[in-house]
Tab-separated table of C-alpha atoms in Angstrom:
chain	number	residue	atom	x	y	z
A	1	UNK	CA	0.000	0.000	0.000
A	2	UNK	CA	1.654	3.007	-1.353
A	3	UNK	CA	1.117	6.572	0.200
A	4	UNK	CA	0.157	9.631	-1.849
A	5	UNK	CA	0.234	12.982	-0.872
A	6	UNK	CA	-3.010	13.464	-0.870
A	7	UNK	CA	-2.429	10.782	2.347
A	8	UNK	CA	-0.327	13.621	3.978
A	9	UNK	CA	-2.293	16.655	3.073
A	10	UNK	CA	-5.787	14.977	4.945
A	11	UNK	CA	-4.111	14.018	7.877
A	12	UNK	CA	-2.353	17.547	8.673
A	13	UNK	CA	-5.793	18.852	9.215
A	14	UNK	CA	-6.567	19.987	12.371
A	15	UNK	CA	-9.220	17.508	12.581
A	16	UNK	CA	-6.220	14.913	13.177
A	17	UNK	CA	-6.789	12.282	15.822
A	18	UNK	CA	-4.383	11.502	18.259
A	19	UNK	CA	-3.608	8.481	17.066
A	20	UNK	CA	-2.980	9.811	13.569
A	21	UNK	CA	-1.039	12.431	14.968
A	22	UNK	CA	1.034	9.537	16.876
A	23	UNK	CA	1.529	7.752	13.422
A	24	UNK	CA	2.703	11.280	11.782
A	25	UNK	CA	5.314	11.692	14.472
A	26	UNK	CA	6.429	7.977	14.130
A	27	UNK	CA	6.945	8.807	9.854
A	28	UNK	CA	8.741	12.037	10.625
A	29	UNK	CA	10.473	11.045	13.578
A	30	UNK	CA	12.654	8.034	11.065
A	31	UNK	CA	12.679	10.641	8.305
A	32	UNK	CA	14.751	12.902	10.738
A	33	UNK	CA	17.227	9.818	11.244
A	34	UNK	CA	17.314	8.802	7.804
A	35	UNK	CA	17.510	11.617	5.963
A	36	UNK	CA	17.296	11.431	2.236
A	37	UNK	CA	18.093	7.987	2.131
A	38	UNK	CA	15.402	6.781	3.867
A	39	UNK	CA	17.171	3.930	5.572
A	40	UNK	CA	18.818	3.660	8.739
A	41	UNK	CA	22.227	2.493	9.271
A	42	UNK	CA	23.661	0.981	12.684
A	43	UNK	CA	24.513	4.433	13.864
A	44	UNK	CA	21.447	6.288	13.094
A	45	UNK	CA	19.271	3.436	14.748
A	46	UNK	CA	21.770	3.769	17.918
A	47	UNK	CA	20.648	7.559	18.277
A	48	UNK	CA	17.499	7.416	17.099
A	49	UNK	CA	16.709	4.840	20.026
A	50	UNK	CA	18.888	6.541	22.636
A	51	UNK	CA	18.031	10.100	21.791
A	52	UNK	CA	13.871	9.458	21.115
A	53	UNK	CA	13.260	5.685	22.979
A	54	UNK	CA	15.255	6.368	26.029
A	55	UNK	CA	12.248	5.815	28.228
A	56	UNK	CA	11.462	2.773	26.849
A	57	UNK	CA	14.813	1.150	25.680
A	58	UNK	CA	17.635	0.979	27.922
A	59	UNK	CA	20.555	3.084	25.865
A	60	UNK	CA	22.857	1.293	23.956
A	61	UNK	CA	26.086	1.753	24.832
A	62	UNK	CA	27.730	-2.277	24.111
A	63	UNK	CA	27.979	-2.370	20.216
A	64	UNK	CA	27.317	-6.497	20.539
A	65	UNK	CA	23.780	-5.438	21.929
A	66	UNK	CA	23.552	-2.860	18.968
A	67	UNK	CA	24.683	-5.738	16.427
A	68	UNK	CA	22.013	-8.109	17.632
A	69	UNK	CA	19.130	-5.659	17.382
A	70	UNK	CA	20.091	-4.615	14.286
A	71	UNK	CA	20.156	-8.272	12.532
A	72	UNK	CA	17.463	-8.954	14.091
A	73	UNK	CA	15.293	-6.026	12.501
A	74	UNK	CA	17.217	-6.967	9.073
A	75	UNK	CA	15.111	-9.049	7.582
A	76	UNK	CA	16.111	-8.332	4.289
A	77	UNK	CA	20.120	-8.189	4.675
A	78	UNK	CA	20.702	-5.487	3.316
A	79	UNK	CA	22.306	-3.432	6.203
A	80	UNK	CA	20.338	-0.768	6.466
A	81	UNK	CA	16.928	-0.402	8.487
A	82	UNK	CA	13.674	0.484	5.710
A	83	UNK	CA	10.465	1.759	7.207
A	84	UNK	CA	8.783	-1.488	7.487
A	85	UNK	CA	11.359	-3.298	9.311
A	86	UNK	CA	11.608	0.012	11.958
A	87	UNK	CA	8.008	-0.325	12.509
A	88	UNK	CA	8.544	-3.958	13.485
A	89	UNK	CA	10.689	-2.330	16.560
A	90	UNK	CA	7.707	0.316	17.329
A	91	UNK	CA	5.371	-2.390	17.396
A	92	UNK	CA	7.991	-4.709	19.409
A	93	UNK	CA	8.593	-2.322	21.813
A	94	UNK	CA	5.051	-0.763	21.994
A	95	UNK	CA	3.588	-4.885	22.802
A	96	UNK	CA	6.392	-4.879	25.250
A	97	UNK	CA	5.505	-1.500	27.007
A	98	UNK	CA	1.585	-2.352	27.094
A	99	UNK	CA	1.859	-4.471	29.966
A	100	UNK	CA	3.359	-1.742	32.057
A	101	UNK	CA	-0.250	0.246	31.170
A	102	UNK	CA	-2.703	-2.759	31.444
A	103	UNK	CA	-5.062	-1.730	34.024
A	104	UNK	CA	-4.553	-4.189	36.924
A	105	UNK	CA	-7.738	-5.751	37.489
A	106	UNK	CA	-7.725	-7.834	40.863
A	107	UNK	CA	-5.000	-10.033	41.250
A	108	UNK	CA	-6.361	-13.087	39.718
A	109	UNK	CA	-3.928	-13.875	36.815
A	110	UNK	CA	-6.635	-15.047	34.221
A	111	UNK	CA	-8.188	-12.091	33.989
A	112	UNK	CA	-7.102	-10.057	30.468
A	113	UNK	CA	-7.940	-6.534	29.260
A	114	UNK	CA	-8.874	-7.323	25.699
């Protein structure tokens, strides 16, 4: 599914949901990191996730922890980080962080939000 301006123009209304707005910020915020190439390399993923993720991600500071991450978000092997395989990390990371925000109902452990 390709995006079209048009895509961009609707959703920088005012009328922009929260959630949309979330999803614009997620697109601009991996635009800022990969610049015109639109792929991230080791080091932009490094600060991208220490300088925008730090409240969520531990920073990376061992490079064998930075290696792993990054083949694992690889799929394709090419070296570099595309917009589809960085969203696998925001959705990674924002499964991970919803049990921190799942309301705590009781203490009876087969109860589940959804």
């Amino acid at each position: 599914m390709g995006t079209d301006s048009n895509c961009l123009s609707q959703a920088t209304k005012p009328a922009v949901s929260d959630l949309e707005s979330s999803m614009l910020t997620i697109i601009q915020t991996f635009h800022q990191y990969s610049g015109q190439k639109c792929n991230l390399k080791k080091a932009d993923l490094k600060e991208l996730i220490n300088n925008e993720m730090n409240n969520f991600i531990v920073k990376i500071k061992e490079n064998d922890t930075l290696d792993k991450l990054f083949a694992d978000l690889d799929q394709n092997g090419d070296l570099e980080i595309d917009f589809k395989e960085f969203i696998a990390l925001i959705a990674m990371v924002t499964s991970a962080c919803n049990e921190l925000f799942v309301p705590k109902l009781g203490q009876r452990k087969t109860e589940k939000c959804c």
